[in-house]
Amino acid sequence: MAISKKHKQELVDQYAEWLGRSSAVIFADYRGQPTKSIYDLRAKVRDVQGEFHVVKNTLIIRALREADMPVPEQLLDGPTAMAFCFEEMPAVAKAMVKFAGDAKMFTIKGAILGNKVVDASGVKAVSELPPYPVVMGQVLGTIQAPAGKVAGVVNAALRQIAAVVQARVDQLQAAEGAA
């Protein structure tokens, strides 16, 4: 069934809007997948703040150009499905990599991360990254560690000064008591 020019433009506009909101997009070949499994993947991607859609290559090329993003022709060969990553790319990538491992014919082609095109192994590597809150905790711990060491050194110096003062007080009290 042919798509009207108006509907094509609506799709391009929708894709361009999603691309503008996305931190990354992941391309996949969905050939041979039952419709139910595609719906299951769509739900899993939606659960991690993404969108998963089967796209028409010519329309997504137009949308990529409108969004000033690279057009990875090699990733747009054959039937294409895309995951738009609105929040965390690692979470969406993890859902797709897991699905690809479980499905027989579903393959990840690659992704656009920022303005860089990455291959399937790059998507797999991103899927292995820890979630954003964990990374932020690690960064915060790294930042706080030197400050904690400085505070420990300052506290140790203050304890030593207090011990010296207390020793002098004890010494003066002992001298006063002897006199």
PDB file of C-alpha atoms in Angstrom:
ATOM      1  CA  MET A   1       0.000   0.000   0.000  1.00  0.00           C
ATOM      2  CA  ALA A   2       1.434   3.338  -1.051  1.00  0.00           C
ATOM      3  CA  ILE A   3       1.959   6.099   1.476  1.00  0.00           C
ATOM      4  CA  SER A   4       0.692   9.553   0.533  1.00  0.00           C
ATOM      5  CA  LYS A   5       3.123  12.475   0.342  1.00  0.00           C
ATOM      6  CA  LYS A   6       1.395  14.100   3.306  1.00  0.00           C
ATOM      7  CA  HIS A   7       1.776  10.968   5.455  1.00  0.00           C
ATOM      8  CA  LYS A   8       5.419  10.607   4.381  1.00  0.00           C
ATOM      9  CA  GLN A   9       6.112  14.180   5.500  1.00  0.00           C
ATOM     10  CA  GLU A  10       4.329  13.531   8.811  1.00  0.00           C
ATOM     11  CA  LEU A  11       6.559  10.484   9.365  1.00  0.00           C
ATOM     12  CA  VAL A  12       9.706  12.449   8.470  1.00  0.00           C
ATOM     13  CA  ASP A  13       8.648  15.196  10.885  1.00  0.00           C
ATOM     14  CA  GLN A  14       7.991  12.624  13.641  1.00  0.00           C
ATOM     15  CA  TYR A  15      11.364  10.929  13.040  1.00  0.00           C
ATOM     16  CA  ALA A  16      13.136  14.312  13.021  1.00  0.00           C
ATOM     17  CA  GLU A  17      11.476  15.244  16.324  1.00  0.00           C
ATOM     18  CA  TRP A  18      12.541  11.914  17.880  1.00  0.00           C
ATOM     19  CA  LEU A  19      16.062  12.336  16.523  1.00  0.00           C
ATOM     20  CA  GLY A  20      16.235  15.802  18.056  1.00  0.00           C
ATOM     21  CA  ARG A  21      15.266  14.412  21.476  1.00  0.00           C
ATOM     22  CA  SER A  22      17.524  11.347  21.240  1.00  0.00           C
ATOM     23  CA  SER A  23      20.969  11.027  22.737  1.00  0.00           C
ATOM     24  CA  ALA A  24      21.525   8.132  20.308  1.00  0.00           C
ATOM     25  CA  VAL A  25      19.721   5.925  17.810  1.00  0.00           C
ATOM     26  CA  ILE A  26      20.309   2.224  17.302  1.00  0.00           C
ATOM     27  CA  PHE A  27      19.702   0.511  13.956  1.00  0.00           C
ATOM     28  CA  ALA A  28      18.640  -3.129  13.664  1.00  0.00           C
ATOM     29  CA  ASP A  29      17.629  -5.688  11.052  1.00  0.00           C
ATOM     30  CA  TYR A  30      14.372  -7.246  12.181  1.00  0.00           C
ATOM     31  CA  ARG A  31      13.819  -9.652   9.251  1.00  0.00           C
ATOM     32  CA  GLY A  32      12.199 -12.927  10.213  1.00  0.00           C
ATOM     33  CA  GLN A  33      10.920 -11.733  13.588  1.00  0.00           C
ATOM     34  CA  PRO A  34       7.359 -12.534  14.573  1.00  0.00           C
ATOM     35  CA  THR A  35       5.233  -9.449  15.133  1.00  0.00           C
ATOM     36  CA  LYS A  36       4.642 -10.411  18.777  1.00  0.00           C
ATOM     37  CA  SER A  37       8.375 -10.430  19.516  1.00  0.00           C
ATOM     38  CA  ILE A  38       8.739  -6.983  17.926  1.00  0.00           C
ATOM     39  CA  TYR A  39       5.902  -5.736  20.166  1.00  0.00           C
ATOM     40  CA  ASP A  40       7.685  -7.251  23.188  1.00  0.00           C
ATOM     41  CA  LEU A  41      10.937  -5.493  22.252  1.00  0.00           C
ATOM     42  CA  ARG A  42       9.037  -2.241  21.707  1.00  0.00           C
ATOM     43  CA  ALA A  43       7.621  -2.516  25.258  1.00  0.00           C
ATOM     44  CA  LYS A  44      11.066  -3.247  26.737  1.00  0.00           C
ATOM     45  CA  VAL A  45      12.593  -0.248  24.969  1.00  0.00           C
ATOM     46  CA  ARG A  46       9.694   1.962  26.065  1.00  0.00           C
ATOM     47  CA  ASP A  47      10.271   0.816  29.679  1.00  0.00           C
ATOM     48  CA  VAL A  48      13.788   2.328  29.520  1.00  0.00           C
ATOM     49  CA  GLN A  49      12.599   5.650  28.041  1.00  0.00           C
ATOM     50  CA  GLY A  50      13.060   4.886  24.364  1.00  0.00           C
ATOM     51  CA  GLU A  51      11.011   4.276  21.237  1.00  0.00           C
ATOM     52  CA  PHE A  52      11.423   1.347  18.854  1.00  0.00           C
ATOM     53  CA  HIS A  53       9.960   1.556  15.352  1.00  0.00           C
ATOM     54  CA  VAL A  54      10.257  -0.064  11.981  1.00  0.00           C
ATOM     55  CA  VAL A  55      11.206   2.736   9.607  1.00  0.00           C
ATOM     56  CA  LYS A  56      11.309   3.305   5.890  1.00  0.00           C
ATOM     57  CA  ASN A  57      14.931   3.908   4.903  1.00  0.00           C
ATOM     58  CA  THR A  58      14.252   6.770   2.478  1.00  0.00           C
ATOM     59  CA  LEU A  59      12.190   8.606   5.090  1.00  0.00           C
ATOM     60  CA  ILE A  60      14.722   8.157   7.889  1.00  0.00           C
ATOM     61  CA  ILE A  61      17.468   9.415   5.563  1.00  0.00           C
ATOM     62  CA  ARG A  62      15.430  12.593   5.031  1.00  0.00           C
ATOM     63  CA  ALA A  63      14.834  12.918   8.783  1.00  0.00           C
ATOM     64  CA  LEU A  64      18.542  12.425   9.561  1.00  0.00           C
ATOM     65  CA  ARG A  65      19.429  15.164   7.094  1.00  0.00           C
ATOM     66  CA  GLU A  66      16.802  17.486   8.611  1.00  0.00           C
ATOM     67  CA  ALA A  67      18.282  16.827  12.066  1.00  0.00           C
ATOM     68  CA  ASP A  68      21.835  17.536  10.774  1.00  0.00           C
ATOM     69  CA  MET A  69      22.977  14.050  11.732  1.00  0.00           C
ATOM     70  CA  PRO A  70      25.228  11.699   9.777  1.00  0.00           C
ATOM     71  CA  VAL A  71      23.480   9.409   7.314  1.00  0.00           C
ATOM     72  CA  PRO A  72      25.006   5.940   7.716  1.00  0.00           C
ATOM     73  CA  GLU A  73      24.112   4.403   4.346  1.00  0.00           C
ATOM     74  CA  GLN A  74      25.730   1.081   5.384  1.00  0.00           C
ATOM     75  CA  LEU A  75      23.298   0.793   8.317  1.00  0.00           C
ATOM     76  CA  LEU A  76      20.300   1.544   6.122  1.00  0.00           C
ATOM     77  CA  ASP A  77      20.652  -1.467   3.853  1.00  0.00           C
ATOM     78  CA  GLY A  78      17.598  -3.719   3.879  1.00  0.00           C
ATOM     79  CA  PRO A  79      14.705  -3.609   6.334  1.00  0.00           C
ATOM     80  CA  THR A  80      15.507  -1.313   9.221  1.00  0.00           C
ATOM     81  CA  ALA A  81      14.149  -0.806  12.694  1.00  0.00           C
ATOM     82  CA  MET A  82      15.397   1.946  14.974  1.00  0.00           C
ATOM     83  CA  ALA A  83      15.494   2.539  18.684  1.00  0.00           C
ATOM     84  CA  PHE A  84      15.474   6.173  19.728  1.00  0.00           C
ATOM     85  CA  CYS A  85      17.236   6.663  23.088  1.00  0.00           C
ATOM     86  CA  PHE A  86      15.549   9.557  24.891  1.00  0.00           C
ATOM     87  CA  GLU A  87      17.221   9.047  28.290  1.00  0.00           C
ATOM     88  CA  GLU A  88      20.058   6.554  28.733  1.00  0.00           C
ATOM     89  CA  MET A  89      21.526   4.877  25.684  1.00  0.00           C
ATOM     90  CA  PRO A  90      23.104   2.027  27.721  1.00  0.00           C
ATOM     91  CA  ALA A  91      19.681   0.926  28.990  1.00  0.00           C
ATOM     92  CA  VAL A  92      18.162   0.860  25.490  1.00  0.00           C
ATOM     93  CA  ALA A  93      21.277  -0.811  24.057  1.00  0.00           C
ATOM     94  CA  LYS A  94      21.153  -3.436  26.820  1.00  0.00           C
ATOM     95  CA  ALA A  95      17.508  -4.235  26.018  1.00  0.00           C
ATOM     96  CA  MET A  96      18.275  -4.568  22.317  1.00  0.00           C
ATOM     97  CA  VAL A  97      21.473  -6.609  22.764  1.00  0.00           C
ATOM     98  CA  LYS A  98      19.632  -8.999  25.095  1.00  0.00           C
ATOM     99  CA  PHE A  99      16.797  -9.322  22.577  1.00  0.00           C
ATOM    100  CA  ALA A 100      19.290  -9.926  19.755  1.00  0.00           C
ATOM    101  CA  GLY A 101      20.935 -12.670  21.831  1.00  0.00           C
ATOM    102  CA  ASP A 102      17.575 -14.362  22.448  1.00  0.00           C
ATOM    103  CA  ALA A 103      16.145 -13.907  18.934  1.00  0.00           C
ATOM    104  CA  LYS A 104      17.364 -16.013  16.047  1.00  0.00           C
ATOM    105  CA  MET A 105      17.488 -13.531  13.203  1.00  0.00           C
ATOM    106  CA  PHE A 106      17.402 -10.117  14.859  1.00  0.00           C
ATOM    107  CA  THR A 107      20.716  -8.297  14.410  1.00  0.00           C
ATOM    108  CA  ILE A 108      21.966  -4.934  15.544  1.00  0.00           C
ATOM    109  CA  LYS A 109      23.535  -3.017  12.663  1.00  0.00           C
ATOM    110  CA  GLY A 110      25.048  -0.100  14.562  1.00  0.00           C
ATOM    111  CA  ALA A 111      24.145   3.283  15.988  1.00  0.00           C
ATOM    112  CA  ILE A 112      24.582   7.006  15.838  1.00  0.00           C
ATOM    113  CA  LEU A 113      25.903   8.278  19.150  1.00  0.00           C
ATOM    114  CA  GLY A 114      25.951  12.067  19.129  1.00  0.00           C
ATOM    115  CA  ASN A 115      27.350  12.724  15.647  1.00  0.00           C
ATOM    116  CA  LYS A 116      29.450   9.552  15.468  1.00  0.00           C
ATOM    117  CA  VAL A 117      28.458   6.362  13.714  1.00  0.00           C
ATOM    118  CA  VAL A 118      29.369   3.222  15.670  1.00  0.00           C
ATOM    119  CA  ASP A 119      29.175  -0.407  14.596  1.00  0.00           C
ATOM    120  CA  ALA A 120      27.370  -3.290  16.314  1.00  0.00           C
ATOM    121  CA  SER A 121      30.341  -4.006  18.585  1.00  0.00           C
ATOM    122  CA  GLY A 122      30.217  -0.386  19.761  1.00  0.00           C
ATOM    123  CA  VAL A 123      26.540  -0.808  20.651  1.00  0.00           C
ATOM    124  CA  LYS A 124      27.401  -3.990  22.564  1.00  0.00           C
ATOM    125  CA  ALA A 125      30.163  -2.137  24.431  1.00  0.00           C
ATOM    126  CA  VAL A 126      27.749   0.665  25.372  1.00  0.00           C
ATOM    127  CA  SER A 127      25.215  -1.912  26.598  1.00  0.00           C
ATOM    128  CA  GLU A 128      27.788  -3.155  29.103  1.00  0.00           C
ATOM    129  CA  LEU A 129      28.184   0.283  30.715  1.00  0.00           C
ATOM    130  CA  PRO A 130      26.686   0.651  34.186  1.00  0.00           C
ATOM    131  CA  PRO A 131      23.509   2.718  34.584  1.00  0.00           C
ATOM    132  CA  TYR A 132      23.810   6.502  34.871  1.00  0.00           C
ATOM    133  CA  PRO A 133      23.226   6.679  38.663  1.00  0.00           C
ATOM    134  CA  VAL A 134      26.022   4.138  39.239  1.00  0.00           C
ATOM    135  CA  VAL A 135      28.431   6.088  37.016  1.00  0.00           C
ATOM    136  CA  MET A 136      27.541   9.328  38.807  1.00  0.00           C
ATOM    137  CA  GLY A 137      28.147   7.618  42.162  1.00  0.00           C
ATOM    138  CA  GLN A 138      31.551   6.453  40.965  1.00  0.00           C
ATOM    139  CA  VAL A 139      32.435   9.945  39.744  1.00  0.00           C
ATOM    140  CA  LEU A 140      31.248  11.489  43.009  1.00  0.00           C
ATOM    141  CA  GLY A 141      33.277   8.947  44.991  1.00  0.00           C
ATOM    142  CA  THR A 142      36.349   9.764  42.926  1.00  0.00           C
ATOM    143  CA  ILE A 143      35.860  13.482  43.506  1.00  0.00           C
ATOM    144  CA  GLN A 144      35.223  13.055  47.233  1.00  0.00           C
ATOM    145  CA  ALA A 145      38.164  10.711  47.898  1.00  0.00           C
ATOM    146  CA  PRO A 146      40.880  13.422  47.741  1.00  0.00           C
ATOM    147  CA  ALA A 147      38.756  15.762  49.854  1.00  0.00           C
ATOM    148  CA  GLY A 148      38.328  13.003  52.429  1.00  0.00           C
ATOM    149  CA  LYS A 149      42.076  12.454  52.539  1.00  0.00           C
ATOM    150  CA  VAL A 150      42.712  16.188  53.006  1.00  0.00           C
ATOM    151  CA  ALA A 151      40.145  16.282  55.819  1.00  0.00           C
ATOM    152  CA  GLY A 152      41.846  13.282  57.440  1.00  0.00           C
ATOM    153  CA  VAL A 153      45.258  14.972  57.290  1.00  0.00           C
ATOM    154  CA  VAL A 154      43.860  18.227  58.711  1.00  0.00           C
ATOM    155  CA  ASN A 155      42.043  16.327  61.498  1.00  0.00           C
ATOM    156  CA  ALA A 156      45.206  14.385  62.338  1.00  0.00           C
ATOM    157  CA  ALA A 157      47.198  17.617  62.567  1.00  0.00           C
ATOM    158  CA  LEU A 158      44.532  19.183  64.804  1.00  0.00           C
ATOM    159  CA  ARG A 159      44.491  16.062  67.010  1.00  0.00           C
ATOM    160  CA  GLN A 160      48.278  16.291  67.370  1.00  0.00           C
ATOM    161  CA  ILE A 161      48.110  19.980  68.279  1.00  0.00           C
ATOM    162  CA  ALA A 162      45.339  19.274  70.789  1.00  0.00           C
ATOM    163  CA  ALA A 163      47.408  16.440  72.284  1.00  0.00           C
ATOM    164  CA  VAL A 164      50.446  18.714  72.657  1.00  0.00           C
ATOM    165  CA  VAL A 165      48.334  21.441  74.292  1.00  0.00           C
ATOM    166  CA  GLN A 166      46.715  18.892  76.612  1.00  0.00           C
ATOM    167  CA  ALA A 167      50.148  17.508  77.547  1.00  0.00           C
ATOM    168  CA  ARG A 168      51.344  21.029  78.393  1.00  0.00           C
ATOM    169  CA  VAL A 169      48.203  21.651  80.481  1.00  0.00           C
ATOM    170  CA  ASP A 170      48.772  18.362  82.330  1.00  0.00           C
ATOM    171  CA  GLN A 171      52.420  19.307  82.848  1.00  0.00           C
ATOM    172  CA  LEU A 172      51.507  22.735  84.266  1.00  0.00           C
ATOM    173  CA  GLN A 173      48.864  21.216  86.548  1.00  0.00           C
ATOM    174  CA  ALA A 174      51.386  18.666  87.816  1.00  0.00           C
ATOM    175  CA  ALA A 175      53.901  21.441  88.474  1.00  0.00           C
ATOM    176  CA  GLU A 176      51.259  23.498  90.287  1.00  0.00           C
ATOM    177  CA  GLY A 177      50.248  20.527  92.405  1.00  0.00           C
ATOM    178  CA  ALA A 178      53.870  19.872  93.389  1.00  0.00           C
ATOM    179  CA  ALA A 179      54.452  23.441  94.485  1.00  0.00           C
TER     180      ALA A 179
END
